[in-house]
Coordinates of C-alpha atoms and ligand atoms in Angstrom, one line a residue:
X1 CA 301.6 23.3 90.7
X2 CA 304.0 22.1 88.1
X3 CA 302.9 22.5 84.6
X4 CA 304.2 19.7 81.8
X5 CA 304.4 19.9 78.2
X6 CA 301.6 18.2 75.9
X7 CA 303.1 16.0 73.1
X8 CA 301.9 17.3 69.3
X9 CA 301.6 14.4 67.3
X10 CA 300.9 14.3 63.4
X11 CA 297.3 12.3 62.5
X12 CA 298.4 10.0 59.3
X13 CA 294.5 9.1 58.3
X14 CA 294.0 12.6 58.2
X15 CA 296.9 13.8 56.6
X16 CA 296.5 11.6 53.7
X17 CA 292.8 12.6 53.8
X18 CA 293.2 16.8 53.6
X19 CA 296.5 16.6 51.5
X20 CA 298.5 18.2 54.2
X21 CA 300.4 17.6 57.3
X22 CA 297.5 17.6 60.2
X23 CA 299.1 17.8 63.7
X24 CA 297.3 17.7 67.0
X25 CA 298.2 18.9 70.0
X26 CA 296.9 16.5 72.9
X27 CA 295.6 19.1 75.3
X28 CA 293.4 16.2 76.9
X29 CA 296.7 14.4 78.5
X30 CA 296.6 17.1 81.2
X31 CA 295.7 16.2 84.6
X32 CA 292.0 16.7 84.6
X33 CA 291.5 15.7 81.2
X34 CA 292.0 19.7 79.7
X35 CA 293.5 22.5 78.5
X36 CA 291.4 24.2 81.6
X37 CA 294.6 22.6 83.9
X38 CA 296.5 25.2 82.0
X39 CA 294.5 28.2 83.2
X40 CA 293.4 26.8 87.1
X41 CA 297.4 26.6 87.6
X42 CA 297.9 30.1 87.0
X43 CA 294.8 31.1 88.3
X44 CA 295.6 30.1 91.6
X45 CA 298.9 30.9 91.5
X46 CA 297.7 34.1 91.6
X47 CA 294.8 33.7 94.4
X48 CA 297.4 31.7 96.7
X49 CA 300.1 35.4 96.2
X50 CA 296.8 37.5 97.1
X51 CA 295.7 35.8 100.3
X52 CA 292.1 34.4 99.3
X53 CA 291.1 30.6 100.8
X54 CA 288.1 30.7 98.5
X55 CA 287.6 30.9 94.5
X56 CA 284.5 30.8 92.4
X57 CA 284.0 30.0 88.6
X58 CA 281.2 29.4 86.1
X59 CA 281.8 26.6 83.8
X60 CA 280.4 24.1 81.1
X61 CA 282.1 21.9 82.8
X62 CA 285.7 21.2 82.3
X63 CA 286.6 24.5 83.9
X64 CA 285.0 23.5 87.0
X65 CA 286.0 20.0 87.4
X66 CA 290.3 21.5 87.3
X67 CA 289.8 24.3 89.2
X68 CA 287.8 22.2 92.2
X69 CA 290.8 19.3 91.7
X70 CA 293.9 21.9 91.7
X71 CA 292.3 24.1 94.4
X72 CA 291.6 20.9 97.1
X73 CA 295.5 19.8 96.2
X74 CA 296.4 23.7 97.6
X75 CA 293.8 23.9 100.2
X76 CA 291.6 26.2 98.9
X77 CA 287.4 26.3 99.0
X78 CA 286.3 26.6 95.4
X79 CA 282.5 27.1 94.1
X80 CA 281.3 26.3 90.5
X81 CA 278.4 27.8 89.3
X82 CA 277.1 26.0 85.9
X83 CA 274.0 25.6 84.2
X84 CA 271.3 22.7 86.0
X85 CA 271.4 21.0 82.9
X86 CA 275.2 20.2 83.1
X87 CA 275.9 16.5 82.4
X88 CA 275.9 14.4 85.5
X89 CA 279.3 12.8 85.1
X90 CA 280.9 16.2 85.1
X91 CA 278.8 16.9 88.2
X92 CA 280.1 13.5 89.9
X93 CA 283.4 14.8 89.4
X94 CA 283.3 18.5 90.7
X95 CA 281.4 17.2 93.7
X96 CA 284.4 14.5 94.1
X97 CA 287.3 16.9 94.0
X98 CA 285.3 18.9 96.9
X99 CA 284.2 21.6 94.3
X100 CA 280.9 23.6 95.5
X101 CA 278.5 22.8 93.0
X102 CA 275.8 26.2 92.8
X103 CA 273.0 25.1 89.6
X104 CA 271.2 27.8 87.8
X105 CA 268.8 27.7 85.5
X106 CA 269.8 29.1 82.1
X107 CA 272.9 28.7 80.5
X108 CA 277.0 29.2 80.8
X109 CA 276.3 33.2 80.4
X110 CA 273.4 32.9 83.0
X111 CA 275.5 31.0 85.7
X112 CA 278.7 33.8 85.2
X113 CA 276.1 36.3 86.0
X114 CA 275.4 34.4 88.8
X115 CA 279.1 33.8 90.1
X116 CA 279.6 37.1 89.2
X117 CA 277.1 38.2 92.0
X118 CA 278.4 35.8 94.4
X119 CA 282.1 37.3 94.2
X120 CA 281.4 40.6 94.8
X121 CA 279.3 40.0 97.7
X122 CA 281.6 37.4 99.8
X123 CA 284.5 38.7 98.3
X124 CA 285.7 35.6 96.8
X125 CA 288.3 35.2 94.1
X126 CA 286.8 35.7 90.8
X127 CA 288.2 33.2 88.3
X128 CA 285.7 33.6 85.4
X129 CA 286.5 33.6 82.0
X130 CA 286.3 37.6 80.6
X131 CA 287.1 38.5 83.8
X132 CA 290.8 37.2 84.7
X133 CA 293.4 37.6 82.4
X134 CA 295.4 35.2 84.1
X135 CA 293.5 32.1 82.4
X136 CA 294.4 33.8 78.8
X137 CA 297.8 34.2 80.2
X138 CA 297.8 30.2 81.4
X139 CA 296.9 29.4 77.4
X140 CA 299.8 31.2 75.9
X141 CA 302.0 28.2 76.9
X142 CA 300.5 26.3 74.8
X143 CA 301.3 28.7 71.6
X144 CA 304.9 28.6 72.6
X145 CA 305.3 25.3 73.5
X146 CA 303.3 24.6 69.4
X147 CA 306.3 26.8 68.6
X148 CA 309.1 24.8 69.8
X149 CA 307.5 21.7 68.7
X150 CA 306.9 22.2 65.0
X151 CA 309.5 22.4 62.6
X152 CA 307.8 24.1 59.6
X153 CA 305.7 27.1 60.4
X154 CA 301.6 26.0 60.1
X155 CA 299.4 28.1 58.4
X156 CA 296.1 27.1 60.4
X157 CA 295.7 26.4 63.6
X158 CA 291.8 25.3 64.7
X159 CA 290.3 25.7 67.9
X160 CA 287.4 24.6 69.8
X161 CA 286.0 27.9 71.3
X162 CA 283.2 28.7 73.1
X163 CA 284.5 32.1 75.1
X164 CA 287.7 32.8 73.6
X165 CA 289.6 32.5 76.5
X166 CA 292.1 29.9 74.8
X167 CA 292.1 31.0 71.7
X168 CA 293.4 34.6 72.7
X169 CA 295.8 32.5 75.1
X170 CA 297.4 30.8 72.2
X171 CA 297.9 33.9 69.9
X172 CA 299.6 35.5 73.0
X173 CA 301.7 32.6 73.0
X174 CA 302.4 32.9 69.3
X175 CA 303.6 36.4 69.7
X176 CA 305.9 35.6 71.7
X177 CA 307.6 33.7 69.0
X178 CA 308.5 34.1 65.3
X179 CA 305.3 31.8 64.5
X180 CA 302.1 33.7 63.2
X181 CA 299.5 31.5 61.8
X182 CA 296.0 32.1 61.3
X183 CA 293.7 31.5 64.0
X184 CA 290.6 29.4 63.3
X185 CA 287.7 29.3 66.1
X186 CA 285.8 26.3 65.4
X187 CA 282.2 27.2 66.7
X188 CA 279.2 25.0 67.7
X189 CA 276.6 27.8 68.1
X190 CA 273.6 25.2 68.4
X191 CA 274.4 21.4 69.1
X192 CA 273.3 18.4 70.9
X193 CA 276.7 17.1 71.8
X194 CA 279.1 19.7 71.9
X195 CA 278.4 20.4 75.3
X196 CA 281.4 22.2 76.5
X197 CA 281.2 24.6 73.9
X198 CA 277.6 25.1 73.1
X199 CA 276.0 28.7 72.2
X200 CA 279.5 30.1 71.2
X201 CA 279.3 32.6 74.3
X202 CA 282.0 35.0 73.9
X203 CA 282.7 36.0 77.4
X204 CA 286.5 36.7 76.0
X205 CA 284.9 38.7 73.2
X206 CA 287.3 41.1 72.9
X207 CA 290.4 39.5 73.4
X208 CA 289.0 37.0 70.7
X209 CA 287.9 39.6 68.0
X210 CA 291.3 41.2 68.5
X211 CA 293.6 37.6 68.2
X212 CA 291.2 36.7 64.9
X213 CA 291.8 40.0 63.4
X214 CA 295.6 40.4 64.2
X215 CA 296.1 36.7 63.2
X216 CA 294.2 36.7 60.3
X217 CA 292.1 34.4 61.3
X218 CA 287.9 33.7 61.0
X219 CA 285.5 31.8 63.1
X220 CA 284.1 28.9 61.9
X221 CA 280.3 27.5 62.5
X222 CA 280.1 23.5 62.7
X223 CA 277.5 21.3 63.3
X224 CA 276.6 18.1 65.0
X225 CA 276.6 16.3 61.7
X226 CA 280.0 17.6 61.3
X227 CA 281.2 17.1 64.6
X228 CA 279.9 13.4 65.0
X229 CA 281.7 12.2 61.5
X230 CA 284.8 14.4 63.3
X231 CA 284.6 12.7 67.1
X232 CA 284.9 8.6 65.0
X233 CA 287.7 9.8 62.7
X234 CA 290.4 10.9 65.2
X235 CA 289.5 7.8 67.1
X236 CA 290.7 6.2 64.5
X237 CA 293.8 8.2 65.4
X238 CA 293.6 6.9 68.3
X239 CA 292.5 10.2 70.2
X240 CA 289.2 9.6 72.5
X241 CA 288.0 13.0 73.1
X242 CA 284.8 14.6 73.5
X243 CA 282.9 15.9 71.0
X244 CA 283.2 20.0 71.5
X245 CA 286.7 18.6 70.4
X246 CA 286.1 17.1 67.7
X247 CA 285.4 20.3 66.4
X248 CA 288.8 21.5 65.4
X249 CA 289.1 18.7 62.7
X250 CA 285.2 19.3 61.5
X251 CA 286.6 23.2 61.0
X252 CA 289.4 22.0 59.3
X253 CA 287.0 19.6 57.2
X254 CA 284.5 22.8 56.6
X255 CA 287.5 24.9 55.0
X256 CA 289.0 22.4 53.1
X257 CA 285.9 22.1 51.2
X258 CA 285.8 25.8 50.2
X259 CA 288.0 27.5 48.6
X260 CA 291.1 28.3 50.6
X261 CA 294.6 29.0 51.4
X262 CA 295.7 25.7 53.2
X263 CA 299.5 26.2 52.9
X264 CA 299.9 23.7 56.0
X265 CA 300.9 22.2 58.1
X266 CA 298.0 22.8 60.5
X267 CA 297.5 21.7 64.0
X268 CA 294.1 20.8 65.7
X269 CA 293.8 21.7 69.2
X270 CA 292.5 18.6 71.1
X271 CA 290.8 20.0 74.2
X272 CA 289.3 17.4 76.5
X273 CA 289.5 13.9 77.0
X274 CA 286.0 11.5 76.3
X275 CA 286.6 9.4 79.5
X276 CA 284.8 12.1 81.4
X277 CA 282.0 12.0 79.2
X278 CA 281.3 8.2 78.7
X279 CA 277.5 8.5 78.1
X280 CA 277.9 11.0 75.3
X281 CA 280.7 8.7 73.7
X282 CA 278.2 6.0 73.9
X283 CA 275.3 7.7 71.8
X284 CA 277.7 8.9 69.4
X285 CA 278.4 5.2 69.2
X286 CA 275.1 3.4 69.4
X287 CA 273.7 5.0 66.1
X288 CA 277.2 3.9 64.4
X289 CA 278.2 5.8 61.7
X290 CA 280.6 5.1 59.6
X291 CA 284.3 5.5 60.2
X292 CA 286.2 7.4 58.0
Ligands
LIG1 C1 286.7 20.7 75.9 C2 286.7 22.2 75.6 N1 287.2 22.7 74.5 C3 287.2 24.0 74.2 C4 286.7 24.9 75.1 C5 286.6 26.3 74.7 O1 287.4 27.2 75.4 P1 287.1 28.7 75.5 O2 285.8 28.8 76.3 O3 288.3 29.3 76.2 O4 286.9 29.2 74.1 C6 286.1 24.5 76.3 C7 285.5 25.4 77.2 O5 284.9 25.1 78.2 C8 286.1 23.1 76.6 O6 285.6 22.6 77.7

């Protein structure tokens, strides 16, 4: 399970539009599509060294389709528990990588209640999020590897987050290095099209409260009308991600409008790739707003 380095490129359109130097780092290059390769590697680094054939995760998604496509490469069983209304093409894709699809009705926090049962009575590996630190631990590469490949020290870094789980991996990361900027959790409690991040669940809570309040950092609401305007701009980058991405830059966009401290440089985090999620790409498209 070799890990690789994600490049960190610096948006132009952007920078010219915020004043700053705006920097993304392409999360959505990893082998699935997501950061969430970062976290199943370690993950089952760590079920392979304890013995277990099986492993179980809830997920909105983008958890599930990794950790079903890393654990049929090692030869290991692994069951996803996610909400019935999970988007079919993420479906086709656990199904295809072998992954164990159990529906529930509800949400994410309904189906990690679920999983959470299922564990304990098979005995299965638990790999959910707020429960295994070694998915926090699999994000703090990403911090470092910010580190080695900025020059100047950013002031901001935004970060689509739904449980935490990366953004406490990346401060960890950070701490490991001179670096300390301040952490910015770009949140889409109630959206449409922000799938993957939708209801701003928290099941990292407390490792999240505690990298915002070390770091300085805040948590910032967006909305669909923010996140829409946010998805066309950085493909005029040239970035096709989904829009629970998209989110980072519509942060950014939210505190650049309010009174701030922007120093910069900042760096978006760029979580998952669009070409798993064609049909939400489309209806973004269809109404066609305007590029900016
Ligand atoms: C594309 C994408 N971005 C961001 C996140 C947020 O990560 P976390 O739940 O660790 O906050 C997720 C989580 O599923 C995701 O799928």
């Amino acid at each position: 399970m070799k890990a690789y380095a994600t490049p960190l490129v610096k948006f132009e359109f952007i920078s010219q539009e915020i004043g700053i130097d705006v920097y993304g780092k392409l999360e959505y290059v990893n082998p699935t599509g997501s950061h969430k390769d970062r976290e199943s590697r370690n993950v089952l680094k760590d079920a392979l060294s304890k013995g277990f054939a099986e492993v179980a995760v809830a997920s909105t998604g983008n958890a599930a389709v990794s950790l079903a496509a890393h654990s049929v490469a090692q030869g290991l069983r692994c069951h996803v528990f996610a909400s019935a209304k999970i988007p079919e093409e993420k479906s086709k894709l656990i199904s295809s990588f072998g992954g164990e699809l159990h529906k529930v009705e509800g949400g994410l926090r309904e189906a990690h209640a679920e999983c959470v049962k299922f564990v304990e009575r098979h005995g299965i590996y638990d790999a959910n999020p707020g429960r295994n630190f070694k998915k926090i631990e699999g994000d703090a590469v990403i911090g470092e590897e910010i580190a080695a490949q900025l020059e100047a020290r950013p002031s901001h870094v935004f970060i689509p987050t739904n449980n935490g789980t990366l953004l406490s991996g990346i401060w960890m990361g950070f701490r490991r290095t001179p670096m300390r900027p301040r952490m910015v959790a770009a949140t889409a409690p109630v959206t449409e099209i922000a799938d993957s991040i939708a209801g701003y669940n928290r099941l990292d809570g407390a490792a999240l409260d505690a990298a915002l309040g070390e770091s300085h950092g805040l948590a910032l609401k967006v909305d669909d009308g923010d996140i829409i305007p946010a998805t066309l701009s950085l493909m005029k980058e040239g970035v096709f991600c989904e829009p629970a991405s998209a989110t980072s830059l519509a942060a950014l966009r939210r505190l650049h409008s309010e009174p701030h401290e922007l120093a910069g440089p900042v760096v978006l985090l760029i979580t998952g790739t669009a070409l798993k999620y064609p049909s939400r790409i489309g209806g973004i498209l269809s109404s066609r707003p305007a590029i900016r």
